[in-house]
């Protein structure tokens, strides 16, 4: 829950926000870029997010980690 500090304030302010996948870390963990738009301007946010997503060329899927029951 510690990462909520990065998203809660945007939600409370009523601003649109999104996370665009940008690649994987050296450990194989997903990396993303958080975008925050102007109030009531989701259209611009989606356009910018789409352009950044295409420019990043992110296509990799991280490996899923599953725990086996003991």
mmCIF file of C-alpha atoms in Angstrom:
data_model
loop_
_atom_site.group_PDB
_atom_site.id
_atom_site.type_symbol
_atom_site.label_atom_id
_atom_site.label_comp_id
_atom_site.label_asym_id
_atom_site.label_seq_id
_atom_site.Cartn_x
_atom_site.Cartn_y
_atom_site.Cartn_z
ATOM 1 C CA UNK A 1 0.000 0.000 0.000
ATOM 2 C CA UNK A 2 2.966 2.319 0.192
ATOM 3 C CA UNK A 3 2.729 3.137 -3.519
ATOM 4 C CA UNK A 4 -0.766 4.587 -3.015
ATOM 5 C CA UNK A 5 0.905 7.850 -2.051
ATOM 6 C CA UNK A 6 1.702 8.325 -5.757
ATOM 7 C CA UNK A 7 -1.899 7.913 -6.942
ATOM 8 C CA UNK A 8 -4.253 8.988 -4.151
ATOM 9 C CA UNK A 9 -3.495 12.705 -4.418
ATOM 10 C CA UNK A 10 -4.337 12.728 -8.129
ATOM 11 C CA UNK A 11 -7.614 10.916 -7.474
ATOM 12 C CA UNK A 12 -8.529 13.283 -4.644
ATOM 13 C CA UNK A 13 -7.831 16.270 -6.898
ATOM 14 C CA UNK A 14 -10.172 14.843 -9.532
ATOM 15 C CA UNK A 15 -7.494 14.742 -12.208
ATOM 16 C CA UNK A 16 -7.280 12.003 -14.835
ATOM 17 C CA UNK A 17 -4.247 9.765 -14.595
ATOM 18 C CA UNK A 18 -2.845 6.720 -16.344
ATOM 19 C CA UNK A 19 0.206 4.504 -16.336
ATOM 20 C CA UNK A 20 1.887 3.758 -19.668
ATOM 21 C CA UNK A 21 4.036 0.601 -19.916
ATOM 22 C CA UNK A 22 7.559 1.496 -21.003
ATOM 23 C CA UNK A 23 9.622 -1.667 -20.608
ATOM 24 C CA UNK A 24 11.127 -4.068 -18.114
ATOM 25 C CA UNK A 25 13.805 -3.475 -15.483
ATOM 26 C CA UNK A 26 17.043 -5.461 -15.444
ATOM 27 C CA UNK A 27 15.274 -7.791 -12.983
ATOM 28 C CA UNK A 28 12.396 -8.347 -15.413
ATOM 29 C CA UNK A 29 9.910 -6.223 -13.476
ATOM 30 C CA UNK A 30 7.520 -3.992 -15.440
ATOM 31 C CA UNK A 31 8.284 -0.278 -15.621
ATOM 32 C CA UNK A 32 5.723 2.401 -16.321
ATOM 33 C CA UNK A 33 5.355 6.148 -16.631
ATOM 34 C CA UNK A 34 2.546 7.850 -14.712
ATOM 35 C CA UNK A 35 0.805 10.618 -16.645
ATOM 36 C CA UNK A 36 -1.491 13.195 -15.051
ATOM 37 C CA UNK A 37 -3.779 15.339 -17.172
ATOM 38 C CA UNK A 38 -5.773 18.501 -16.767
ATOM 39 C CA UNK A 39 -9.208 18.270 -15.191
ATOM 40 C CA UNK A 40 -11.849 17.062 -17.668
ATOM 41 C CA UNK A 41 -9.236 16.497 -20.400
ATOM 42 C CA UNK A 42 -9.025 12.712 -20.627
ATOM 43 C CA UNK A 43 -8.893 12.930 -24.432
ATOM 44 C CA UNK A 44 -5.466 14.601 -24.431
ATOM 45 C CA UNK A 45 -4.201 12.172 -21.812
ATOM 46 C CA UNK A 46 -5.230 9.175 -23.940
ATOM 47 C CA UNK A 47 -3.591 10.687 -27.032
ATOM 48 C CA UNK A 48 -0.306 11.358 -25.230
ATOM 49 C CA UNK A 49 -0.382 7.935 -23.586
ATOM 50 C CA UNK A 50 -0.926 6.249 -26.950
ATOM 51 C CA UNK A 51 1.966 8.105 -28.567
ATOM 52 C CA UNK A 52 4.314 7.280 -25.681
ATOM 53 C CA UNK A 53 3.259 3.628 -25.661
ATOM 54 C CA UNK A 54 3.977 3.293 -29.384
ATOM 55 C CA UNK A 55 7.297 5.146 -29.086
ATOM 56 C CA UNK A 56 8.414 2.897 -26.220
ATOM 57 C CA UNK A 57 7.701 -0.178 -28.327
ATOM 58 C CA UNK A 58 6.908 -2.159 -25.198
ATOM 59 C CA UNK A 59 5.783 -5.649 -26.161
ATOM 60 C CA UNK A 60 7.398 -7.884 -23.527
ATOM 61 C CA UNK A 61 5.271 -9.674 -20.996
ATOM 62 C CA UNK A 62 6.785 -10.273 -17.550
ATOM 63 C CA UNK A 63 6.938 -13.840 -16.303
ATOM 64 C CA UNK A 64 4.191 -14.672 -13.845
ATOM 65 C CA UNK A 65 5.358 -15.863 -10.440
ATOM 66 C CA UNK A 66 3.154 -18.436 -8.785
ATOM 67 C CA UNK A 67 3.386 -19.887 -5.306
ATOM 68 C CA UNK A 68 2.850 -23.574 -4.746
ATOM 69 C CA UNK A 69 0.720 -24.652 -1.811
ATOM 70 C CA UNK A 70 2.754 -26.171 1.036
#
